[in-house]
Amino acid sequence: MAPPDFRRPFKRAAVSDQQRRRELTLERQAQSRHDAQQRVRNLASTIISLQSQEPDDADVVLEPYLEESEAPPKELDIRRASRMRGEQVRNWFARQLMLPEWMIDIPDNLSQDWYVFARPAGKRCFVVASNGTTVSRQRNGSILHCFPSALPNGAKTREPSGPAHSYSILDCIFHEGDQTYYVIDMVCWGGCSYYDCPADFRFYWLNSKLEESGASGPPSYYHKYRFSAVTHEKGLPAAYTDATPYVKDGLLFYNKHAHYQSGNTPLALVWKDVKCSQYVLDTDSTGQVPDQQQVVLELQEDGNLITSDDPPIIFARLNSEFIQQLGLHSGNFVRCAINDGGLSFVEGKLEKADLKYIGKCSRGRAFADSYSKVVFQHMARHSPLTYDDLLVAANKAPSDVEMAG
Amino acid sequence: MAMEVTQLLLNAQSIDGSVRKQAEDSLKQFQEQNLPAFLFSLSGELANEDKPADSRKLAGLILKNALDAKEQHRKFELVQRWLMLDATVKSQIKSCLLKTLSSPVPDARSTAAQVVAKVAGIELPQKQWPELIGSLLSNVHQLPPHVKQATLETLGYLCEEVSPDAVDQDNVNKILTVVVQGMSSSEGNNDVRLAAIRALYNALGFAQANFSNDMERDYIMRVVCEAALSKEEKIRLAAFECLVSIASMYYEKLTPYMNDIFTITAKAVREDVESVALQAIEFWSSICDEEIDILEEYAGEFTGDSDVQCSYFVKQALNVLVPILLETLLKQEEDQDQDEGAWNIAMAGGTCLGLVARTVGDDIVPLVMPFIEENITKPDWRQREAATYAFGSILEGPSPDKLTPIVNVALNFMLSALTKDPNTHVKDTTAWTLGRIFEFLHGSTMDAPIITPANCQQIVTVLLQSMTDVPNVAGKACGALYFLAQGYEDVGPSSPLTPYFQEIVQALLTVTHREDAGEGRLRTAAYETLNEVVRCSTEETATLVLQLVPVIMLELHNTLEGQKLSSDEREKQGELHGLLCGCLQVIIQKLGASDQTKYGFMQFADQIMGLFLRVFACKSATVHEEAMLAIGSLAYACGPEFAKYMPEFYKYLEMGLQNFEEYQVCSVTVGVVGDICRALENKVLPYCDGIMTQLLKDLSSNQLHRSVKPPIFSCLGDIALAIGQDFEKYLMYAMPMLQSAAELSAHTAGADDEMIEYTNSLRNGILEAYSGILQGFKNSTKTQLLIPYAPHILQFLDSIYVEKDMDDLVMRTAIGVLGDLADTLGSNAGTMIQNSVSSRDFLNECLSSEDGSIKESAEWTKLAITRAISA
């Protein structure tokens, strides 16, 4: 006898797996749709688009991003991200700062097209002010401070210092000695994005806005740390020799025409020698300069050891037996020493590196070294680029216009 | 002509196929040539006492089929056709039908009764044939018994066909009076009495007013209860069917009668023939259904003043009801374990016991435990099986606190019975009971786990061993493993099943290869369990899941290596394709969910897609659907890479969208279009003309199941979002459709819950379409194209807000659309938006919503509006 239509035979499965698959699929689709729409909504004009593209070779140096790149830019709401926690956010933040390459040769037109300024020693971070709070995030994504500031919307004051939804993002170095955020670049101010503006424009606005907001004033109840703009425009000798309120850590060179760009860029360069930096040669965990130069590289699936550049430079290759033996996995950061064989170059390109495996890096490490850093350190030990070399380049007249007839 | 029709009707029932075919063709031809004459001659045939009973009966059936059909659109056509028919012809047909009701030939009367009801079903709602009920009821008491019986039968069918609001209360009263009088014990003729009771069954829905009147209700209930004690089995059965129906329709009116009903049902369960006993049990199952609903609603709302109060009938009857139900468990049929759909007094009793447990919770446990303890070790398998079944039945309802200590004691016994009991019935029920234990008492939400590191291995070992038992036991063991795996669904990075993963997968694959895997649903159960094991697996076993991909691919490949198949084999092959595609879908979705595992999986993508395309070459509705579902997951996993499959896949996509008949296939395909849009983004453009044409056709079809329409609207949004301003060319088609659908779904006045739910899903689809279109045009140079549509969109938002019957999902989508409007149109829409109700009251309501995602959307919308206004 058959049961009534609505009465399920008790011992039969309640839900068919097919039905379950259908439902799970619908759930996934609804979620994807919602995500897709949220992504679009977050692309509002006030929200920054962050380019993750890198130039393919250094020839573009004087042709900063005037054309739109083909690949779609990666976008995300930085304000929301600044409040979030977790590994993903950290990884995301880790990629947002513009990271100067190390100067391994001197760019053309140094005097004409480049700013130079003394880099403060301290913690490099993004400072995001919105909704009445200011949050600073270090390069590895961790939060440094969460505080009130005089930046627009940076504190919960009675009188709002800007439209409720506006926010600001500054690229800073926090200097412990005088507890000051030295602003080296401005990404957004009062809801306006400056990503796509050339450096000279950004620096000009930075100075006037910072003054106007009162953020460069002394600390107070609603303004916990002082913000101070570094002086961008004094030229090489002043940057090298003049006294600064902060401890110097090398010189930064910024191309005047370059837009703000996340990640490693050859349009911003760092250089140092013992006179302007305490830390020319890298130290190990005990603070000692090791006998041999050490490098940190990332292990790939195929055993290659690569730099953090995009595209990465392959320095060496570990065989799979060795990898297994050491218990390493793809994505691990490993520390190696450069043996006596050193680095050999052919036509300016790395040909061979004589490396010795030292060990795995601690988990806090978010990056491998960049190619330029390794080479700069190598040069610093063997044949450094000196201040005099720079000075010669800085005093050189702009290169002649080449006639094509 | 008349003679000819008789012969045709007789020939149409000939055992000689060619004669039959010829007659059917002629009848069809006649119908097509002259419908009124055809119908009239059929009614004449039916009414003619000189004609053979066989031709009269078939004439009536053809007539009936000319008035009604199962498919909605066909039914609508037939109704329209009848209404357009010449009034004279219709009245002649109707008078033939009424005349037939007094025929001495029972078949003729009965057929005529059905046709009259069909005509009434069409005409009464149109306020036509107003005299019908009056004429049926006049002189009913003077009629000879066979006419009276036919009249009551007609009234019964009529109540089944016609909705209560098409009959005025005066006529309802008259019908019920005649019906209830016909049911009473004073009616000497059993045929009349039976017809009356069956008529009441259909008329119960008309009796709202009468059930609210104490005297009338008392009378009806007394007569029904009397009939339930009749000496005639058919009458008792029909009376119990009425009681079951009354239990769910008039639960709140039952209190005064429950003592009597309890006595009657108890006696029937214990002593009556099976058909009647089953209805008596069903009465209590229905009462449980009602009380479970009421208690759930009560618990959910905390208002305390729900429409219906719980009368706790089950709780009050518990001490006597439970023993009666336990007795039924001992009345198993031999071999019932072989039959998935078996339904007998023991099954019904166990089902009812399960419902009682859900109704009363903990209270049932002490009443059932002695029965279990007494019987579980008896030599007679019936007693062991009944005890196990009783235990399995009460596992849902009582609290884990109450059940866990008992299960901890029982688990070992069950595991041992599953391998050692000599009887397969007992093993079958034991495996099922283990499944219920894992389903209801195992999972991350439980305070005290019943599965521990100490017994996990034993459980897995026993279940895997049982998978080699006879098919029904093996199938139940798979089911138990399904719930065992499900309990570890959100166990975190490390699952206790990890050490056994490979062994489990191997055992399940072995089951699928058993020669007898086709019996029952063993193979299906094994694949379903494999799917769940994969779904609930953790990262630890990701590589093992990846290794499963080529294994399942090979299985699918082997089934595709075609020999010529009989239609029976083809059907089996289709089922197997479905299972394998389903399994691959689960694996793809699992591996595609994280970047790490996706990478490894992608090496198989080309081959998998190739297999799916070959599956499409076989014709079977379920296979298409499974392969389609799997392709959706593949597109999600592949992202833009999926573009390379489009040239070959596209035609199947189009076929899926055209499949009106199997609407599930169509629905799944619509979802896949969305997946593809998100994966390909603007690379989907070359296929959009075809897809859009099909979707717009689907939307305007009245043949397509309505449940597919909301996802189609959402899909329009997916397309627009993917192709951005290239959607321009579709605006002039899509927008008017959205607009008219929006108008239809703006108001729900007078709709029932189901309709409101559907309307909300429709609104959600429409709103998602608007969102996608608005967002797609954002930052383009063509946003001005959307400005003309803005007033209507705002009006739609305002009107659904005013209606106050949005669910949370619609609310979230709706407030998002408001923001999209502001964001995309900017200052062009600023004033318009400011003047809308939505931008003030609705937005404020959403801003203070307790639902986080509504609030989030609203905050974004507020921002977008502020910008639009200040721009």
PDB file of N, CA and C in Angstrom, chain B residues 549-603:
ATOM      1  N   VAL B 549      39.472  13.290  -8.649  1.00  0.00           N
ATOM      2  CA  VAL B 549      39.001  13.865  -9.918  1.00  0.00           C
ATOM      3  C   VAL B 549      39.222  12.918 -11.100  1.00  0.00           C
ATOM      4  N   PRO B 550      40.458  12.455 -11.336  1.00  0.00           N
ATOM      5  CA  PRO B 550      40.640  11.562 -12.489  1.00  0.00           C
ATOM      6  C   PRO B 550      39.868  10.251 -12.336  1.00  0.00           C
ATOM      7  N   VAL B 551      39.664   9.806 -11.099  1.00  0.00           N
ATOM      8  CA  VAL B 551      38.927   8.556 -10.880  1.00  0.00           C
ATOM      9  C   VAL B 551      37.485   8.697 -11.364  1.00  0.00           C
ATOM     10  N   ILE B 552      36.833   9.760 -10.930  1.00  0.00           N
ATOM     11  CA  ILE B 552      35.440   9.959 -11.329  1.00  0.00           C
ATOM     12  C   ILE B 552      35.355  10.276 -12.822  1.00  0.00           C
ATOM     13  N   MET B 553      36.357  11.018 -13.308  1.00  0.00           N
ATOM     14  CA  MET B 553      36.375  11.309 -14.743  1.00  0.00           C
ATOM     15  C   MET B 553      36.435  10.024 -15.559  1.00  0.00           C
ATOM     16  N   LEU B 554      37.247   9.087 -15.094  1.00  0.00           N
ATOM     17  CA  LEU B 554      37.382   7.823 -15.812  1.00  0.00           C
ATOM     18  C   LEU B 554      36.049   7.065 -15.807  1.00  0.00           C
ATOM     19  N   GLU B 555      35.384   7.081 -14.647  1.00  0.00           N
ATOM     20  CA  GLU B 555      34.075   6.424 -14.559  1.00  0.00           C
ATOM     21  C   GLU B 555      33.133   7.014 -15.609  1.00  0.00           C
ATOM     22  N   LEU B 556      33.113   8.343 -15.653  1.00  0.00           N
ATOM     23  CA  LEU B 556      32.208   9.012 -16.579  1.00  0.00           C
ATOM     24  C   LEU B 556      32.603   8.685 -18.019  1.00  0.00           C
ATOM     25  N   HIS B 557      33.886   8.706 -18.263  1.00  0.00           N
ATOM     26  CA  HIS B 557      34.395   8.381 -19.593  1.00  0.00           C
ATOM     27  C   HIS B 557      33.922   6.984 -20.007  1.00  0.00           C
ATOM     28  N   ASN B 558      34.047   6.018 -19.091  1.00  0.00           N
ATOM     29  CA  ASN B 558      33.661   4.643 -19.426  1.00  0.00           C
ATOM     30  C   ASN B 558      32.180   4.510 -19.762  1.00  0.00           C
ATOM     31  N   THR B 559      31.343   5.264 -19.057  1.00  0.00           N
ATOM     32  CA  THR B 559      29.910   5.158 -19.356  1.00  0.00           C
ATOM     33  C   THR B 559      29.583   5.799 -20.693  1.00  0.00           C
ATOM     34  N   LEU B 560      30.488   6.635 -21.175  1.00  0.00           N
ATOM     35  CA  LEU B 560      30.205   7.320 -22.440  1.00  0.00           C
ATOM     36  C   LEU B 560      30.665   6.519 -23.646  1.00  0.00           C
ATOM     37  N   GLU B 561      31.480   5.494 -23.396  1.00  0.00           N
ATOM     38  CA  GLU B 561      31.933   4.663 -24.501  1.00  0.00           C
ATOM     39  C   GLU B 561      30.745   3.847 -24.976  1.00  0.00           C
ATOM     40  N   GLY B 562      30.077   4.355 -26.032  1.00  0.00           N
ATOM     41  CA  GLY B 562      28.747   3.841 -26.333  1.00  0.00           C
ATOM     42  C   GLY B 562      28.708   2.532 -27.104  1.00  0.00           C
ATOM     43  N   GLN B 563      28.015   1.570 -26.509  1.00  0.00           N
ATOM     44  CA  GLN B 563      27.484   0.482 -27.309  1.00  0.00           C
ATOM     45  C   GLN B 563      26.049   0.893 -27.606  1.00  0.00           C
ATOM     46  N   LYS B 564      25.384   0.105 -28.410  1.00  0.00           N
ATOM     47  CA  LYS B 564      23.962   0.393 -28.630  1.00  0.00           C
ATOM     48  C   LYS B 564      23.202  -0.027 -27.382  1.00  0.00           C
ATOM     49  N   LEU B 565      22.336   0.843 -26.918  1.00  0.00           N
ATOM     50  CA  LEU B 565      21.658   0.554 -25.667  1.00  0.00           C
ATOM     51  C   LEU B 565      20.156   0.423 -25.874  1.00  0.00           C
ATOM     52  N   SER B 566      19.549  -0.468 -25.100  1.00  0.00           N
ATOM     53  CA  SER B 566      18.089  -0.519 -25.081  1.00  0.00           C
ATOM     54  C   SER B 566      17.595   0.699 -24.311  1.00  0.00           C
ATOM     55  N   SER B 567      16.300   0.966 -24.411  1.00  0.00           N
ATOM     56  CA  SER B 567      15.811   2.182 -23.757  1.00  0.00           C
ATOM     57  C   SER B 567      15.951   2.047 -22.240  1.00  0.00           C
ATOM     58  N   ASP B 568      15.833   0.810 -21.746  1.00  0.00           N
ATOM     59  CA  ASP B 568      15.986   0.572 -20.322  1.00  0.00           C
ATOM     60  C   ASP B 568      17.427   0.860 -19.892  1.00  0.00           C
ATOM     61  N   GLU B 569      18.372   0.347 -20.661  1.00  0.00           N
ATOM     62  CA  GLU B 569      19.787   0.585 -20.358  1.00  0.00           C
ATOM     63  C   GLU B 569      20.128   2.062 -20.486  1.00  0.00           C
ATOM     64  N   ARG B 570      19.499   2.688 -21.467  1.00  0.00           N
ATOM     65  CA  ARG B 570      19.749   4.112 -21.677  1.00  0.00           C
ATOM     66  C   ARG B 570      19.333   4.927 -20.444  1.00  0.00           C
ATOM     67  N   GLU B 571      18.197   4.488 -19.894  1.00  0.00           N
ATOM     68  CA  GLU B 571      17.716   5.201 -18.711  1.00  0.00           C
ATOM     69  C   GLU B 571      18.697   5.034 -17.549  1.00  0.00           C
ATOM     70  N   LYS B 572      19.187   3.797 -17.398  1.00  0.00           N
ATOM     71  CA  LYS B 572      20.154   3.540 -16.318  1.00  0.00           C
ATOM     72  C   LYS B 572      21.433   4.328 -16.549  1.00  0.00           C
ATOM     73  N   GLN B 573      21.855   4.366 -17.802  1.00  0.00           N
ATOM     74  CA  GLN B 573      23.066   5.108 -18.127  1.00  0.00           C
ATOM     75  C   GLN B 573      22.875   6.583 -17.784  1.00  0.00           C
ATOM     76  N   GLY B 574      21.673   7.086 -18.103  1.00  0.00           N
ATOM     77  CA  GLY B 574      21.366   8.482 -17.799  1.00  0.00           C
ATOM     78  C   GLY B 574      21.474   8.763 -16.311  1.00  0.00           C
ATOM     79  N   GLU B 575      20.951   7.832 -15.518  1.00  0.00           N
ATOM     80  CA  GLU B 575      21.023   7.998 -14.063  1.00  0.00           C
ATOM     81  C   GLU B 575      22.467   8.075 -13.600  1.00  0.00           C
ATOM     82  N   LEU B 576      23.281   7.167 -14.157  1.00  0.00           N
ATOM     83  CA  LEU B 576      24.678   7.099 -13.769  1.00  0.00           C
ATOM     84  C   LEU B 576      25.408   8.391 -14.163  1.00  0.00           C
ATOM     85  N   HIS B 577      25.114   8.901 -15.359  1.00  0.00           N
ATOM     86  CA  HIS B 577      25.686  10.188 -15.763  1.00  0.00           C
ATOM     87  C   HIS B 577      25.353  11.261 -14.749  1.00  0.00           C
ATOM     88  N   GLY B 578      24.097  11.236 -14.326  1.00  0.00           N
ATOM     89  CA  GLY B 578      23.658  12.231 -13.360  1.00  0.00           C
ATOM     90  C   GLY B 578      24.471  12.135 -12.078  1.00  0.00           C
ATOM     91  N   LEU B 579      24.630  10.920 -11.577  1.00  0.00           N
ATOM     92  CA  LEU B 579      25.362  10.738 -10.327  1.00  0.00           C
ATOM     93  C   LEU B 579      26.816  11.186 -10.473  1.00  0.00           C
ATOM     94  N   LEU B 580      27.433  10.828 -11.592  1.00  0.00           N
ATOM     95  CA  LEU B 580      28.847  11.162 -11.774  1.00  0.00           C
ATOM     96  C   LEU B 580      29.044  12.665 -11.988  1.00  0.00           C
ATOM     97  N   CYS B 581      28.160  13.272 -12.778  1.00  0.00           N
ATOM     98  CA  CYS B 581      28.247  14.732 -12.953  1.00  0.00           C
ATOM     99  C   CYS B 581      28.024  15.421 -11.613  1.00  0.00           C
ATOM    100  N   GLY B 582      27.067  14.895 -10.836  1.00  0.00           N
ATOM    101  CA  GLY B 582      26.790  15.470  -9.524  1.00  0.00           C
ATOM    102  C   GLY B 582      28.023  15.403  -8.643  1.00  0.00           C
ATOM    103  N   CYS B 583      28.677  14.265  -8.671  1.00  0.00           N
ATOM    104  CA  CYS B 583      29.874  14.073  -7.851  1.00  0.00           C
ATOM    105  C   CYS B 583      30.981  15.039  -8.300  1.00  0.00           C
ATOM    106  N   LEU B 584      31.173  15.141  -9.602  1.00  0.00           N
ATOM    107  CA  LEU B 584      32.193  16.072 -10.096  1.00  0.00           C
ATOM    108  C   LEU B 584      31.862  17.509  -9.703  1.00  0.00           C
ATOM    109  N   GLN B 585      30.564  17.815  -9.739  1.00  0.00           N
ATOM    110  CA  GLN B 585      30.178  19.179  -9.371  1.00  0.00           C
ATOM    111  C   GLN B 585      30.585  19.495  -7.932  1.00  0.00           C
ATOM    112  N   VAL B 586      30.313  18.534  -7.051  1.00  0.00           N
ATOM    113  CA  VAL B 586      30.655  18.743  -5.647  1.00  0.00           C
ATOM    114  C   VAL B 586      32.167  18.925  -5.497  1.00  0.00           C
ATOM    115  N   ILE B 587      32.923  18.110  -6.225  1.00  0.00           N
ATOM    116  CA  ILE B 587      34.386  18.207  -6.124  1.00  0.00           C
ATOM    117  C   ILE B 587      34.877  19.551  -6.678  1.00  0.00           C
ATOM    118  N   ILE B 588      34.310  19.956  -7.818  1.00  0.00           N
ATOM    119  CA  ILE B 588      34.737  21.225  -8.419  1.00  0.00           C
ATOM    120  C   ILE B 588      34.454  22.374  -7.461  1.00  0.00           C
ATOM    121  N   GLN B 589      33.247  22.333  -6.878  1.00  0.00           N
ATOM    122  CA  GLN B 589      32.878  23.420  -5.976  1.00  0.00           C
ATOM    123  C   GLN B 589      33.805  23.440  -4.763  1.00  0.00           C
ATOM    124  N   LYS B 590      34.157  22.236  -4.298  1.00  0.00           N
ATOM    125  CA  LYS B 590      35.039  22.147  -3.128  1.00  0.00           C
ATOM    126  C   LYS B 590      36.429  22.696  -3.468  1.00  0.00           C
ATOM    127  N   LEU B 591      36.993  22.179  -4.549  1.00  0.00           N
ATOM    128  CA  LEU B 591      38.365  22.569  -4.887  1.00  0.00           C
ATOM    129  C   LEU B 591      38.430  23.998  -5.413  1.00  0.00           C
ATOM    130  N   GLY B 592      37.343  24.441  -6.051  1.00  0.00           N
ATOM    131  CA  GLY B 592      37.336  25.787  -6.629  1.00  0.00           C
ATOM    132  C   GLY B 592      37.216  26.872  -5.571  1.00  0.00           C
ATOM    133  N   ALA B 593      36.854  26.456  -4.331  1.00  0.00           N
ATOM    134  CA  ALA B 593      36.570  27.461  -3.306  1.00  0.00           C
ATOM    135  C   ALA B 593      37.831  28.130  -2.762  1.00  0.00           C
ATOM    136  N   SER B 594      38.978  27.469  -2.859  1.00  0.00           N
ATOM    137  CA  SER B 594      40.181  28.148  -2.368  1.00  0.00           C
ATOM    138  C   SER B 594      41.243  28.180  -3.471  1.00  0.00           C
ATOM    139  N   ASP B 595      42.021  29.230  -3.478  1.00  0.00           N
ATOM    140  CA  ASP B 595      42.988  29.433  -4.548  1.00  0.00           C
ATOM    141  C   ASP B 595      44.017  28.309  -4.618  1.00  0.00           C
ATOM    142  N   GLN B 596      44.392  27.825  -3.433  1.00  0.00           N
ATOM    143  CA  GLN B 596      45.424  26.796  -3.413  1.00  0.00           C
ATOM    144  C   GLN B 596      44.970  25.517  -4.104  1.00  0.00           C
ATOM    145  N   THR B 597      43.763  25.057  -3.730  1.00  0.00           N
ATOM    146  CA  THR B 597      43.298  23.791  -4.290  1.00  0.00           C
ATOM    147  C   THR B 597      42.858  23.967  -5.739  1.00  0.00           C
ATOM    148  N   LYS B 598      42.384  25.148  -6.063  1.00  0.00           N
ATOM    149  CA  LYS B 598      41.912  25.393  -7.418  1.00  0.00           C
ATOM    150  C   LYS B 598      43.039  25.184  -8.426  1.00  0.00           C
ATOM    151  N   TYR B 599      44.208  25.627  -8.047  1.00  0.00           N
ATOM    152  CA  TYR B 599      45.358  25.557  -8.937  1.00  0.00           C
ATOM    153  C   TYR B 599      45.592  24.123  -9.410  1.00  0.00           C
ATOM    154  N   GLY B 600      45.586  23.192  -8.456  1.00  0.00           N
ATOM    155  CA  GLY B 600      45.813  21.793  -8.803  1.00  0.00           C
ATOM    156  C   GLY B 600      44.713  21.235  -9.671  1.00  0.00           C
ATOM    157  N   PHE B 601      43.493  21.707  -9.397  1.00  0.00           N
ATOM    158  CA  PHE B 601      42.357  21.160 -10.120  1.00  0.00           C
ATOM    159  C   PHE B 601      42.337  21.583 -11.592  1.00  0.00           C
ATOM    160  N   MET B 602      42.834  22.793 -11.845  1.00  0.00           N
ATOM    161  CA  MET B 602      42.667  23.360 -13.185  1.00  0.00           C
ATOM    162  C   MET B 602      43.305  22.502 -14.289  1.00  0.00           C
ATOM    163  N   GLN B 603      44.277  21.676 -13.926  1.00  0.00           N
ATOM    164  CA  GLN B 603      44.896  20.826 -14.950  1.00  0.00           C
ATOM    165  C   GLN B 603      43.878  19.875 -15.592  1.00  0.00           C
TER     166      GLN B 603
END
